[in-house]
CSV table of C-alpha atoms in Angstrom, one decimal:
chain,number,residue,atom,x,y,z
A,522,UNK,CA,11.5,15.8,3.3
A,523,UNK,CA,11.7,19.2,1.1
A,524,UNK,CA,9.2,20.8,0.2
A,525,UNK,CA,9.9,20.2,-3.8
A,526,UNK,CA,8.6,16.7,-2.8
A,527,UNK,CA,5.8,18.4,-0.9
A,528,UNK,CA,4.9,20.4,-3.9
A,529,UNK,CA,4.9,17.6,-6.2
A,530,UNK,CA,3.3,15.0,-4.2
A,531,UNK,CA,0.6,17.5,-3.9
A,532,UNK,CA,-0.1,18.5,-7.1
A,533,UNK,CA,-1.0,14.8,-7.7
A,534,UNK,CA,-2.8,13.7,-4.7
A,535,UNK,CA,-5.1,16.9,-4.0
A,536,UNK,CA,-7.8,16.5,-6.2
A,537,UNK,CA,-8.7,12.7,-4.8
A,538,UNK,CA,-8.3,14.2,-1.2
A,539,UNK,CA,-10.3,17.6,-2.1
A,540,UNK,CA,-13.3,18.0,0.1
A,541,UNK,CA,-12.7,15.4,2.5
A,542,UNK,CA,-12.2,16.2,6.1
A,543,UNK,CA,-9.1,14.9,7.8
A,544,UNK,CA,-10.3,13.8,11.3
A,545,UNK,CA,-7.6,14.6,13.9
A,546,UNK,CA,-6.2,11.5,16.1
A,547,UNK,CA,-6.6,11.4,19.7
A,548,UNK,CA,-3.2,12.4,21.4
A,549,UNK,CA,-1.5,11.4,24.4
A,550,UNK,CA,-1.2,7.4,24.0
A,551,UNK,CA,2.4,7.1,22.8
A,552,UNK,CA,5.4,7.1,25.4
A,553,UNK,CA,8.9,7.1,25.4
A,554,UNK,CA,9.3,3.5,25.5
A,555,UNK,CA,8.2,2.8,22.2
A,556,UNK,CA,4.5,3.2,22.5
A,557,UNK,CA,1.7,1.8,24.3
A,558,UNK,CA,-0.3,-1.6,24.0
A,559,UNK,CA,-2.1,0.0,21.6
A,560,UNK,CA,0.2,1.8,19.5
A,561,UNK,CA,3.5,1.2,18.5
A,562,UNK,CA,6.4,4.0,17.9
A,563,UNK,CA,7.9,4.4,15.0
A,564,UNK,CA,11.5,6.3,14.6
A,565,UNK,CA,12.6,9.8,13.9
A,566,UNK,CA,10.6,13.2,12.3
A,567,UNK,CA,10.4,12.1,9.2
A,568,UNK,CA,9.2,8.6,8.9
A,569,UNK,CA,5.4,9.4,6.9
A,570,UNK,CA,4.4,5.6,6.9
A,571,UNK,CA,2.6,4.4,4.3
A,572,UNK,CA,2.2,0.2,4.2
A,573,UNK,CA,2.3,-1.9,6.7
A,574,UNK,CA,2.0,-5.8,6.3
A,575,UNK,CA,2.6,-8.9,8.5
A,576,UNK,CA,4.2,-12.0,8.5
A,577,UNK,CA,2.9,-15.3,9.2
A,578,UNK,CA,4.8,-15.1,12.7
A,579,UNK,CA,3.3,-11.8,13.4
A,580,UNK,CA,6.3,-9.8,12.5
A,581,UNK,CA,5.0,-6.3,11.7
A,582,UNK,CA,6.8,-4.3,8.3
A,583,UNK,CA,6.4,-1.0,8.1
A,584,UNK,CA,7.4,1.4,5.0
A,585,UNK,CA,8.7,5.2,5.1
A,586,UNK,CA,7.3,7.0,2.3
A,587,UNK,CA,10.0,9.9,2.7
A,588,UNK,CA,12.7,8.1,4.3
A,589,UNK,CA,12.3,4.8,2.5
A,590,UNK,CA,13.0,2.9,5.2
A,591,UNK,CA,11.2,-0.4,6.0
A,592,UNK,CA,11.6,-1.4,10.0
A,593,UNK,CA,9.9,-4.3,11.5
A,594,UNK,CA,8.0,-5.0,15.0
A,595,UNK,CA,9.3,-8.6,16.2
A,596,UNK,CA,6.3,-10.3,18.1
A,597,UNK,CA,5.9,-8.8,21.5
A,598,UNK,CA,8.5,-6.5,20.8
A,599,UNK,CA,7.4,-2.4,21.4
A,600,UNK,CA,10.9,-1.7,19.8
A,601,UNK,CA,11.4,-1.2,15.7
A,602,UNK,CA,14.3,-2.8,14.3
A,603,UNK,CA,15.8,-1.6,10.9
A,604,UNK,CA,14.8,-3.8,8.3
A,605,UNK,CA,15.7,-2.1,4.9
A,606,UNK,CA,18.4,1.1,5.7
A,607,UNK,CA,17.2,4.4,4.6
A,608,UNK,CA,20.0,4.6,1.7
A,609,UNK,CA,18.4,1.8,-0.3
A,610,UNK,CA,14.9,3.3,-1.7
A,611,UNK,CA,14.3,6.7,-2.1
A,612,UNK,CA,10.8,6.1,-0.9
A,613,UNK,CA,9.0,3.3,-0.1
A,614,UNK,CA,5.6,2.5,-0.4
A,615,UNK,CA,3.4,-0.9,-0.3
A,616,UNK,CA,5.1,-3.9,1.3
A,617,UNK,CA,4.2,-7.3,1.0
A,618,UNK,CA,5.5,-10.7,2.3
A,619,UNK,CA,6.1,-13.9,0.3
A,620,UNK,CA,6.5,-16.8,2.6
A,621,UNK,CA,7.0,-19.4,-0.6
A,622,UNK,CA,10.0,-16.9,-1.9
A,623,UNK,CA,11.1,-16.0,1.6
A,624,UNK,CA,10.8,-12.6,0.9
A,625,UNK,CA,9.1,-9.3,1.6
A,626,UNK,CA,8.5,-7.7,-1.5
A,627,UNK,CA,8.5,-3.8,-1.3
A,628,UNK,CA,7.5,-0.5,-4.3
A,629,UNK,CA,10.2,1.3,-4.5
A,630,UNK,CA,8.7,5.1,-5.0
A,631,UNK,CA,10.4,8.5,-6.0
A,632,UNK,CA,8.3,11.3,-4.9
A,633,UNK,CA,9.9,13.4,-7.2
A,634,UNK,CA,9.7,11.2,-10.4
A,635,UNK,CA,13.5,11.8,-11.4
A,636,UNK,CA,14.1,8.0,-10.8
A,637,UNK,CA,12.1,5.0,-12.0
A,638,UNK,CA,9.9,3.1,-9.7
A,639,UNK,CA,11.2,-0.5,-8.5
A,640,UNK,CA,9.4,-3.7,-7.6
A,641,UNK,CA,12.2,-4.9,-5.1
A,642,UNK,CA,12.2,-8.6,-3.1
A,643,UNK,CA,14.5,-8.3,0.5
A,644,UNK,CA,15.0,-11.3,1.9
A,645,UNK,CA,12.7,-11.9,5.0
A,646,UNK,CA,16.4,-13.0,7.3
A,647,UNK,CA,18.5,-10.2,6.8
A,648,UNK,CA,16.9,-7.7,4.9
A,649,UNK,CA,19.4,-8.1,1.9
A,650,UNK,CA,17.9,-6.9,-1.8
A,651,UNK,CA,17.4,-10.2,-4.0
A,652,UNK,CA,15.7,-9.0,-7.0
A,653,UNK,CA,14.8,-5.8,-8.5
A,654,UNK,CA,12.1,-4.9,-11.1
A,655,UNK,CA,11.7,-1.6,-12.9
A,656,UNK,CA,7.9,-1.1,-13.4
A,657,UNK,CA,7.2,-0.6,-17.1
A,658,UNK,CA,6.5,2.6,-19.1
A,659,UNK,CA,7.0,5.3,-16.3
A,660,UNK,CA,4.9,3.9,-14.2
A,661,UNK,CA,4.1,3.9,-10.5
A,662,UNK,CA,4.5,1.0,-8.0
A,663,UNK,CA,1.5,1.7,-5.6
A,664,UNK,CA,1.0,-1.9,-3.9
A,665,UNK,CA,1.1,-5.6,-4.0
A,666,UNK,CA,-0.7,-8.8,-3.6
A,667,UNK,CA,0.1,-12.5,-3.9
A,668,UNK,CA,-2.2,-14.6,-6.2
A,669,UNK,CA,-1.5,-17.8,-7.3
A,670,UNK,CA,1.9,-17.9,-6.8
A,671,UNK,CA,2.5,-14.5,-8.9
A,672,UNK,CA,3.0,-10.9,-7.7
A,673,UNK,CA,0.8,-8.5,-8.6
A,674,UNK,CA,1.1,-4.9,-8.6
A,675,UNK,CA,-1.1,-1.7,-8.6
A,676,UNK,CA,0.2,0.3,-11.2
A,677,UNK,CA,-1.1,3.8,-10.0
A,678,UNK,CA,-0.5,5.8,-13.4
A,679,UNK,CA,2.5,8.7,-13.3
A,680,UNK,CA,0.1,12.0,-13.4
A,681,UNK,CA,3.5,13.8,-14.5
A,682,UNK,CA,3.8,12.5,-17.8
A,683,UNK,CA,2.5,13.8,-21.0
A,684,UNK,CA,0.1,12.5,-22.4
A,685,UNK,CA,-1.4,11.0,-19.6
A,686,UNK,CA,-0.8,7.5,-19.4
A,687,UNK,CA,-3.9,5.3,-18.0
A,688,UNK,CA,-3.7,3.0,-14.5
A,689,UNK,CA,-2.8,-1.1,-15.2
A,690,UNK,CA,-2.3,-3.8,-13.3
A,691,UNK,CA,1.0,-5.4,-13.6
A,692,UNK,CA,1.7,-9.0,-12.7
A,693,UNK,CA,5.3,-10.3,-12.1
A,694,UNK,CA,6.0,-14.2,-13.2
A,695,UNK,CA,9.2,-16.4,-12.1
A,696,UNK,CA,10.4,-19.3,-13.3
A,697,UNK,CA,11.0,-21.3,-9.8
A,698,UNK,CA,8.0,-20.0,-7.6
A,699,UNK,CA,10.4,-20.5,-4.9
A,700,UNK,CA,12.9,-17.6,-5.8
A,701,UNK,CA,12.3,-13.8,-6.5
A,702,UNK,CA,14.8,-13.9,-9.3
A,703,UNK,CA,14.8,-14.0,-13.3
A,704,UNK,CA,11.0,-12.7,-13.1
A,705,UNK,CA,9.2,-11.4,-15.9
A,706,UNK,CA,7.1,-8.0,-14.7
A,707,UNK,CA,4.5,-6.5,-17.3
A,708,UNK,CA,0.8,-5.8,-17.8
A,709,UNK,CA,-1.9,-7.6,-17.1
A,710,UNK,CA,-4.4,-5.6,-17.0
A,711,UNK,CA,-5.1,-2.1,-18.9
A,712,UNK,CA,-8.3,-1.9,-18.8
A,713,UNK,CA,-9.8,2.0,-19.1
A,714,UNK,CA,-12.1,1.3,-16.1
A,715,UNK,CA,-9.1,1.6,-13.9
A,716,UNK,CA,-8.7,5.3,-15.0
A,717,UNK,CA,-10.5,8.0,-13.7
A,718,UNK,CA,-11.2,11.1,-15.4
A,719,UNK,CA,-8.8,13.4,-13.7
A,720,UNK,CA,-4.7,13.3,-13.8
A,721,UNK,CA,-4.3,12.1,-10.7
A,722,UNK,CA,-3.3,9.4,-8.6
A,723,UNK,CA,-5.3,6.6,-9.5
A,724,UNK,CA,-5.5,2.8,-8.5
A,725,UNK,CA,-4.1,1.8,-5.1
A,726,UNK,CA,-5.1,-1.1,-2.9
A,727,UNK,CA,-5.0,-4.2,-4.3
A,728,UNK,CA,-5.7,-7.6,-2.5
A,729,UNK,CA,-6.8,-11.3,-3.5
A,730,UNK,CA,-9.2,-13.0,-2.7
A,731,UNK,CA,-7.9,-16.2,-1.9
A,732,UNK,CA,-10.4,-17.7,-4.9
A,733,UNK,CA,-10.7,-16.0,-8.0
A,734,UNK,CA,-10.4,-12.3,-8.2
A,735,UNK,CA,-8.2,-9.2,-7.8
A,736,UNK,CA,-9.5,-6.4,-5.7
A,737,UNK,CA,-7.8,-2.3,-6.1
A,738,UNK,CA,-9.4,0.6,-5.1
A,739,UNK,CA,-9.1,3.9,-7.2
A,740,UNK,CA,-7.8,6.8,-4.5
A,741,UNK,CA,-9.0,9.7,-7.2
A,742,UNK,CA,-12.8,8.0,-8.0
A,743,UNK,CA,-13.2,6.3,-4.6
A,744,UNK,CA,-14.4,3.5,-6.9
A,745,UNK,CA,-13.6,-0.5,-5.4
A,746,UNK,CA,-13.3,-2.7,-8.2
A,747,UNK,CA,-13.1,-6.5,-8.7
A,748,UNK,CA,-10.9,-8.2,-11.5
A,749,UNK,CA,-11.5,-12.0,-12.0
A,750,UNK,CA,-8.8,-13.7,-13.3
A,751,UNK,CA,-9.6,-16.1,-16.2
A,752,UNK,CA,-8.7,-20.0,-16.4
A,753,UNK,CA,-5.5,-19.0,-19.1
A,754,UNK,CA,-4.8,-16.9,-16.1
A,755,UNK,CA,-6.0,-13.4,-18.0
A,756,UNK,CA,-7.7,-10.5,-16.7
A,757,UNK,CA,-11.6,-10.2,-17.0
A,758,UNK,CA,-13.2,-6.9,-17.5
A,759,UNK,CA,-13.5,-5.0,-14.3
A,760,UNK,CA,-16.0,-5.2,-12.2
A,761,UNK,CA,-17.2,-1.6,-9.8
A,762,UNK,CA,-18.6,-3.0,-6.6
A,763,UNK,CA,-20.7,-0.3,-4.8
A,764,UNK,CA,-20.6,-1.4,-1.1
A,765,UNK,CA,-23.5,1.5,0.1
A,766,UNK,CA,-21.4,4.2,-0.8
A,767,UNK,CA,-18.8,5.3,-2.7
A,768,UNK,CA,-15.6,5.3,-0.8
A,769,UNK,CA,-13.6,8.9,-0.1
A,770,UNK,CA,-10.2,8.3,-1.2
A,771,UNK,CA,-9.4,5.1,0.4
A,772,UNK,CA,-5.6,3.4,-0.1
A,773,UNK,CA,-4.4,0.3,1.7
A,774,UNK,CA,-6.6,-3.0,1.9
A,775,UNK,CA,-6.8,-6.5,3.0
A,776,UNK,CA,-8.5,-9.2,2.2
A,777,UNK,CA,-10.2,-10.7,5.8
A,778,UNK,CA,-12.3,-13.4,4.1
A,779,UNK,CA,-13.8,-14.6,0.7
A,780,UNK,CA,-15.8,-11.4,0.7
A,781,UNK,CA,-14.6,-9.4,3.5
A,782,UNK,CA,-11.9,-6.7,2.7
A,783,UNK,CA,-10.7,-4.0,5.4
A,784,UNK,CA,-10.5,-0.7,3.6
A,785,UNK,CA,-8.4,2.0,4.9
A,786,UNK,CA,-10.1,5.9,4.2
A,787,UNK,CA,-8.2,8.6,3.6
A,788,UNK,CA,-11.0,11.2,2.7
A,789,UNK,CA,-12.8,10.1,6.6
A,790,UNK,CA,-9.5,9.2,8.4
A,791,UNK,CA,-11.6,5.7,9.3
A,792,UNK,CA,-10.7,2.1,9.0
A,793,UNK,CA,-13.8,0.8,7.2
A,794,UNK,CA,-15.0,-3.2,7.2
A,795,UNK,CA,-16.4,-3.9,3.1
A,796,UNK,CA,-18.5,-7.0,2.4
A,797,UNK,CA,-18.7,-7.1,-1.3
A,798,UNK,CA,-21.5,-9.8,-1.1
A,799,UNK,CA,-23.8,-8.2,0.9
A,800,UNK,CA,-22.4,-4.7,-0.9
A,801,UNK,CA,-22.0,-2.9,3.3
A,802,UNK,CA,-19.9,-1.1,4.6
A,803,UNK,CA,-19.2,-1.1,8.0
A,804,UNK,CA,-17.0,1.8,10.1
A,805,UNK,CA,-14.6,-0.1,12.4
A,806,UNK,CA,-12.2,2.4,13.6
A,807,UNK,CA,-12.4,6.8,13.3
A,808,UNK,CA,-10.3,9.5,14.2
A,809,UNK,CA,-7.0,7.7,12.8
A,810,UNK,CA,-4.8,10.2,11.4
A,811,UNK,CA,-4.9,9.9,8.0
A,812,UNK,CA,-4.7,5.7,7.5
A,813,UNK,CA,-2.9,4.4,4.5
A,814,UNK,CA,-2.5,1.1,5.4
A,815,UNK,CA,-3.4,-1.9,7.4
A,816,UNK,CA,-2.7,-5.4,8.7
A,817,UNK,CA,-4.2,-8.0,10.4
A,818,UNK,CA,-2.6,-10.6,12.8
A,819,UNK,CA,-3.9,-13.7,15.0
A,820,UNK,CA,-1.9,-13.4,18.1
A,821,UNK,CA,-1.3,-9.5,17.8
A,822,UNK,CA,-4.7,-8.1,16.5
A,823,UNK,CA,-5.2,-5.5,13.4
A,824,UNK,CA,-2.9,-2.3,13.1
A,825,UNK,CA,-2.7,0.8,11.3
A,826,UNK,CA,-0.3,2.9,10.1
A,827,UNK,CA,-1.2,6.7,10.4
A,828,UNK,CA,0.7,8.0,7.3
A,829,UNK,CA,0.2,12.1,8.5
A,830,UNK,CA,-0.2,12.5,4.6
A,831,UNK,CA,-2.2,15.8,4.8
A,832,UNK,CA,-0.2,17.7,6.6
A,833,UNK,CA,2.5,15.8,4.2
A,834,UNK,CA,0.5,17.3,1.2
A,835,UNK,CA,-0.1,20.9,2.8
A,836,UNK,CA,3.4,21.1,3.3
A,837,UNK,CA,3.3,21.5,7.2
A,838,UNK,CA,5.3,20.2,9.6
A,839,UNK,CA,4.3,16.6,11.0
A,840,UNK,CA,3.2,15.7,14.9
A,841,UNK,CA,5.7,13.2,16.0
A,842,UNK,CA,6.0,10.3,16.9
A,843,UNK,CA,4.5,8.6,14.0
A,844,UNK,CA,2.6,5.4,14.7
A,845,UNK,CA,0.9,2.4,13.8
A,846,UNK,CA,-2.1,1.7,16.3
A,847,UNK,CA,-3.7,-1.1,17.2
A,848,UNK,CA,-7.8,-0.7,16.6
């Protein structure tokens, strides 16, 4: 990755990450052979992970943020097998799989904001690009969720643009619920409560519920917020949830129950375990280096991908091999 894409890509994230210890990851448990039980290799220099989602046969997808690459883990299998080539996003960034649309839906990102930013569908066989979706108004395709047979997508706000545009929440409709084509993408929520106060990166995660609401997290304000969606199917005014603390910078989550969402924190390099009802927050895993994204499975357990996005930011070189470990 050059280091214009360093510079910019800092100038954006910094002030979220600002004062936040990165935590350095243990070393020495990845071999040659594609990793250990515990972690699982990911290939070349340069891959910078930054989702990571999994099917409902425990097929692991993981995204390259500089490469744009999506690979896959097959279940059992130590080995990563190229899912989406390099040449087809710039970047990519949160991935998401659609069983009903047999697809894995995927952001396609430009780190250096010369080319718009896709929703894209691949088809979950072959890897083959179905549908593609510019987001709306310059803006930023951060993540994805599933909810109610619609896609939804984090719409983290383009902090290059002038004026500053605020942070929405886009939601993509199709006609058959069983294809990815002839959708309609656009906002769904705009809300001011999804903007921070600084022009920066702002919301990120996003995950359903399985009920009612839409959960994001804001990576700038460390804020987790709750969005119920109303019986015409519009967005209610959103809700800040303060589970103990105020989270440091967090990115990916997932939904683990009704109330239950795993949070993944950049600002502490942790894992954390957030019960919105009971407003906790519990640490599950430390020391990851720098998590951006996680995923749970029955048969396989929970992984993480360790996106190296600070030395990323700092413009230093990475410690390969990247990884996704198991915690």
């Amino acid at each position: 990755m050059n280091r214009l894409i360093r510079t910019l890509l800092a100038a954006v994230c910094l002030t979220a990450l600002s004062g936040s210890a990165a935590v350095a990851a243990p070393a020495g448990q990845d071999g040659p052979d594609g990793g250990t039980g515990d972690t699982l290799v990911l290939p070349g220099d340069d891959f910078y992970p930054e989702s990571i989602i999994a099917g409902p046969d425990g097929t692991l997808y993981v995204s390259s943020l500089v490469t744009g690459e999506i690979v896959r883990f097959r279940p059992g299998s130590r080995t990563a097998e190229t899912f989406v080539p390099a040449d087809v996003n710039v970047g990519t960034g949160g991935v998401l799989v659609d069983g009903a649309r047999g697809v894995l839906w995927a952001c396609a990102v430009d780190l250096t904001y010369s080319t718009p930013f896709m929703l894209r569908a691949f088809d979950l066989r072959d890897g083959d690009l179905l549908a593609s979706y510019t987001i709306p108004d310059q803006g930023i395709c951060a993540d994805i969720t599933l909810a109610r047979g619609d896609v939804y997508v984090a719409d983290a706000s383009n902090p290059t643009l002038i004026p500053y545009r605020p942070a929405r929440l886009l939601r993509l409709s199709t006609p058959n619920p069983l294809r990815p084509t002839r959708g309609t993408l656009s906002p769904w929520s705009a809300d001011p409560a999804l903007t921070g106060p600084n022009a920066a990166l702002q919301i990120d995660g996003i995950a359903f519920d399985g009920r009612s609401s839409i959960y994001t997290t804001n990576n700038d304000t460390g804020q987790l917020l709750r969005v119920d969606i109303a019986a015409d199917g519009s967005a209610r005014t959103p809700v800040e949830i303060v589970p103990g603390r105020r989270l440091v910078a967090p990115d990916g989550i997932r939904m683990v129950g009704p109330t239950r969402l795993l949070v993944t924190e950049l600002g502490t390099s942790s894992l954390l375990l957030v019960d919105v009802a009971e407003r906790t927050t519990t640490v599950v895993a430390e020391g990851l280096n720098d998590p951006t994204s996680v995923a749970v499975t029955t048969a396989r357990g929970t992984w993480v991908a360790e996106g190296q996005v600070m030395s990323l930011l700092r413009g230093e070189p990475p410690a390969p091999p990247f990884t996704i470990r198991r915690v």
